[in-house]
């Protein structure tokens, strides 16, 4: 699901002016999955006062209340700026809930409520996140090609919401420009956070 324009230019400009020095100082990924020309910069709550507005957005939290309402509590799992560099290949299609050592959670039992905010317009050309539509209902451990996916095209400030079982991946960036997304994910509190943020 995409919600259009949930963040405005002022919020995004503030976030990036606080975070740009850290993004520039971040090394690119060390393997194909994290992306050898992609930067992933974490620690946003410690580095950017504005990041709180994204983490605590009331529309996002209402969605997470619904998706993760079967447990007593949920928490922030990860917050990362994902800056896909010019001419980066596509990321392998995956489920974010594979972060828990590929534990096979039962189909329909949600453990994550996830977001990617568009820091730039997301287009098919610049590496918009690719989604296998409806794949949260499928079995675990499947492999997909890019041809099975559609691009989550959206304008800057819009946000893609998906649960941990949706098969997806960062798209190929065919342009000369960077594609910045803000990946903020939440998980059930009985699991570990991927990024320790408290
Ligand atoms: O950058 C993107 O569009 C998606 C990245 C992603 O899915 C991930 O790193 O888990
Ligand atoms: Fe992912």
Short mmCIF file of C-alpha atoms and ligand atoms in Angstrom, two decimals:
data_model
loop_
_atom_site.label_atom_id
_atom_site.label_comp_id
_atom_site.label_asym_id
_atom_site.label_seq_id
_atom_site.Cartn_x
_atom_site.Cartn_y
_atom_site.Cartn_z
CA UNK A 1 0.00 0.00 0.00
CA UNK A 2 1.25 3.49 -0.86
CA UNK A 3 0.18 6.63 0.99
CA UNK A 4 0.91 9.72 -1.10
CA UNK A 5 2.72 12.73 0.33
CA UNK A 6 2.71 11.78 4.00
CA UNK A 7 5.89 13.83 4.51
CA UNK A 8 6.38 17.33 3.13
CA UNK A 9 9.46 18.95 1.60
CA UNK A 10 10.29 20.78 4.81
CA UNK A 11 10.49 17.52 6.79
CA UNK A 12 12.51 15.76 4.12
CA UNK A 13 14.89 18.69 3.66
CA UNK A 14 15.43 18.86 7.43
CA UNK A 15 16.06 15.11 7.67
CA UNK A 16 18.54 15.08 4.80
CA UNK A 17 20.37 18.20 5.95
CA UNK A 18 20.92 16.47 9.31
CA UNK A 19 21.81 13.13 7.70
CA UNK A 20 23.72 14.03 4.52
CA UNK A 21 27.16 14.17 6.20
CA UNK A 22 26.59 10.71 7.66
CA UNK A 23 25.34 9.30 4.35
CA UNK A 24 28.37 10.72 2.55
CA UNK A 25 30.66 9.12 5.13
CA UNK A 26 28.98 5.72 4.81
CA UNK A 27 30.73 2.93 2.94
CA UNK A 28 28.88 1.18 0.18
CA UNK A 29 27.65 -2.37 0.80
CA UNK A 30 30.05 -5.28 1.01
CA UNK A 31 27.96 -7.81 -0.90
CA UNK A 32 25.37 -8.02 -3.66
CA UNK A 33 22.41 -8.05 -1.27
CA UNK A 34 23.30 -4.83 0.54
CA UNK A 35 24.50 -3.41 -2.78
CA UNK A 36 28.11 -2.64 -3.69
CA UNK A 37 27.12 0.85 -4.88
CA UNK A 38 24.39 1.38 -2.29
CA UNK A 39 24.85 3.20 1.01
CA UNK A 40 22.86 2.16 4.09
CA UNK A 41 23.09 4.68 6.90
CA UNK A 42 21.55 3.90 10.29
CA UNK A 43 21.40 5.47 13.72
CA UNK A 44 18.94 8.12 12.58
CA UNK A 45 17.32 8.70 15.97
CA UNK A 46 20.69 9.59 17.45
CA UNK A 47 21.74 11.70 14.47
CA UNK A 48 18.61 13.54 13.37
CA UNK A 49 15.93 15.19 15.53
CA UNK A 50 13.60 15.16 12.52
CA UNK A 51 13.77 11.36 12.24
CA UNK A 52 11.35 11.10 15.18
CA UNK A 53 8.60 12.62 13.03
CA UNK A 54 8.95 9.78 10.56
CA UNK A 55 9.24 7.00 13.15
CA UNK A 56 6.24 8.29 15.12
CA UNK A 57 4.00 9.23 12.18
CA UNK A 58 0.45 8.62 13.40
CA UNK A 59 -0.83 7.10 10.13
CA UNK A 60 2.05 4.64 10.04
CA UNK A 61 1.60 3.74 13.70
CA UNK A 62 -2.16 3.17 13.22
CA UNK A 63 -1.31 0.77 10.41
CA UNK A 64 1.20 -1.03 12.60
CA UNK A 65 -1.38 -1.18 15.42
CA UNK A 66 -3.64 -3.06 13.01
CA UNK A 67 -0.97 -5.29 11.44
CA UNK A 68 0.72 -6.20 14.74
CA UNK A 69 -2.35 -5.93 16.99
CA UNK A 70 -2.18 -9.62 17.92
CA UNK A 71 0.80 -9.03 20.21
CA UNK A 72 1.07 -6.96 23.40
CA UNK A 73 3.81 -4.73 22.06
CA UNK A 74 5.88 -3.87 19.04
CA UNK A 75 9.06 -1.89 18.62
CA UNK A 76 11.28 -0.14 16.13
CA UNK A 77 13.26 -2.79 14.27
CA UNK A 78 15.44 -0.78 11.90
CA UNK A 79 15.76 2.74 10.54
CA UNK A 80 18.03 3.29 7.61
CA UNK A 81 18.53 5.66 4.73
CA UNK A 82 19.04 3.49 1.65
CA UNK A 83 20.84 5.48 -1.03
CA UNK A 84 21.00 3.42 -4.22
CA UNK A 85 23.86 4.81 -6.28
CA UNK A 86 23.75 5.56 -10.02
CA UNK A 87 23.72 2.44 -12.21
CA UNK A 88 23.27 0.00 -9.30
CA UNK A 89 21.89 -3.44 -10.14
CA UNK A 90 18.62 -4.65 -8.64
CA UNK A 91 18.65 -6.27 -5.21
CA UNK A 92 17.57 -9.92 -4.88
CA UNK A 93 13.87 -10.36 -4.14
CA UNK A 94 13.38 -11.27 -0.49
CA UNK A 95 11.15 -11.10 2.57
CA UNK A 96 12.30 -8.68 5.27
CA UNK A 97 11.28 -11.22 7.93
CA UNK A 98 14.11 -13.45 6.69
CA UNK A 99 16.24 -11.18 8.91
CA UNK A 100 15.27 -13.54 11.75
CA UNK A 101 17.63 -16.22 10.52
CA UNK A 102 15.08 -17.38 7.92
CA UNK A 103 12.74 -18.63 10.64
CA UNK A 104 9.61 -19.94 8.84
CA UNK A 105 6.87 -17.89 10.47
CA UNK A 106 3.39 -19.29 9.73
CA UNK A 107 1.70 -17.76 6.67
CA UNK A 108 -0.60 -14.98 7.88
CA UNK A 109 1.18 -14.48 11.20
CA UNK A 110 2.66 -10.99 10.93
CA UNK A 111 5.90 -10.20 12.69
CA UNK A 112 6.80 -6.96 10.90
CA UNK A 113 5.13 -3.77 9.71
CA UNK A 114 7.48 -2.00 7.31
CA UNK A 115 7.81 1.30 5.51
CA UNK A 116 9.95 2.86 2.83
CA UNK A 117 9.55 6.62 2.52
CA UNK A 118 10.50 8.13 -0.83
CA UNK A 119 13.28 10.65 -0.26
CA UNK A 120 13.32 11.23 -4.01
CA UNK A 121 10.60 10.44 -6.52
CA UNK A 122 10.63 6.64 -6.90
CA UNK A 123 10.47 5.68 -10.58
CA UNK A 124 11.00 2.44 -12.43
CA UNK A 125 14.12 4.06 -13.94
CA UNK A 126 15.81 5.07 -10.69
CA UNK A 127 15.25 1.91 -8.67
CA UNK A 128 11.79 2.14 -7.10
CA UNK A 129 11.28 -0.81 -4.75
CA UNK A 130 9.99 -3.84 -6.70
CA UNK A 131 7.06 -5.78 -5.23
CA UNK A 132 5.55 -9.21 -5.89
CA UNK A 133 1.95 -8.17 -5.41
CA UNK A 134 -0.03 -10.38 -2.99
CA UNK A 135 3.05 -12.42 -2.11
CA UNK A 136 2.49 -12.10 1.64
CA UNK A 137 -0.08 -14.89 1.12
CA UNK A 138 2.45 -17.25 -0.48
CA UNK A 139 4.65 -19.86 1.13
CA UNK A 140 8.06 -19.11 2.51
CA UNK A 141 11.41 -19.63 0.78
CA UNK A 142 10.34 -18.78 -2.77
CA UNK A 143 12.60 -17.13 -5.35
CA UNK A 144 11.38 -14.56 -7.86
CA UNK A 145 12.76 -12.74 -10.89
CA UNK A 146 12.36 -9.06 -11.64
CA UNK A 147 9.72 -10.01 -14.24
CA UNK A 148 7.45 -11.19 -11.41
CA UNK A 149 7.52 -7.76 -9.77
CA UNK A 150 6.05 -4.30 -10.25
CA UNK A 151 7.78 -1.04 -9.30
CA UNK A 152 6.34 0.90 -6.34
CA UNK A 153 6.47 4.22 -8.17
CA UNK A 154 5.61 7.15 -5.93
CA UNK A 155 6.46 10.80 -5.48
CA UNK A 156 8.89 12.18 -2.93
CA UNK A 157 7.31 12.22 0.55
CA UNK A 158 5.06 9.25 -0.17
CA UNK A 159 5.45 6.02 1.76
CA UNK A 160 5.19 2.36 0.84
CA UNK A 161 3.80 0.15 3.63
CA UNK A 162 4.31 -3.62 3.43
CA UNK A 163 4.44 -6.44 5.92
CA UNK A 164 7.45 -8.64 6.56
CA UNK A 165 6.13 -11.39 4.30
CA UNK A 166 5.88 -9.34 1.09
CA UNK A 167 8.53 -10.44 -1.42
CA UNK A 168 10.29 -7.34 -2.72
CA UNK A 169 13.68 -5.76 -3.41
CA UNK A 170 15.35 -2.51 -4.36
CA UNK A 171 15.16 -1.90 -8.11
CA UNK A 172 17.94 -1.34 -10.61
CA UNK A 173 18.96 2.31 -10.77
CA UNK A 174 19.46 3.03 -14.47
CA UNK A 175 19.98 6.76 -13.94
CA UNK A 176 22.97 8.98 -13.14
CA UNK A 177 21.37 10.09 -9.88
CA UNK A 178 20.98 8.64 -6.39
CA UNK A 179 17.70 7.14 -5.19
CA UNK A 180 17.15 7.80 -1.50
CA UNK A 181 14.63 5.87 0.56
CA UNK A 182 14.07 5.93 4.32
CA UNK A 183 13.41 2.37 5.44
CA UNK A 184 11.69 2.30 8.84
CA UNK A 185 10.52 -1.09 10.05
CA UNK A 186 8.73 -2.26 13.21
CA UNK A 187 8.50 -5.74 14.64
CA UNK A 188 6.82 -7.71 17.38
CA UNK A 189 8.61 -7.03 20.64
CA UNK A 190 9.37 -10.66 21.42
CA UNK A 191 11.87 -10.67 18.55
CA UNK A 192 15.16 -8.78 18.50
CA UNK A 193 15.66 -5.46 16.80
CA UNK A 194 17.96 -5.64 13.78
CA UNK A 195 19.36 -2.24 14.76
CA UNK A 196 19.54 -1.61 18.49
CA UNK A 197 18.02 1.84 18.78
CA UNK A 198 17.13 2.19 22.44
O1 LIG B 1 15.83 0.14 -1.23
C1 LIG B 1 14.78 -0.45 -1.47
O2 LIG B 1 13.95 -0.04 -2.28
C2 LIG B 1 14.47 -1.75 -0.77
C3 LIG B 1 15.55 -2.24 0.12
C4 LIG B 1 15.19 -3.49 0.83
O3 LIG B 1 14.19 -4.08 0.58
C5 LIG B 1 16.04 -4.02 1.89
O4 LIG B 1 17.21 -3.63 1.98
O5 LIG B 1 15.56 -4.87 2.67
FE1 LIG B 2 13.71 -5.49 2.08
#
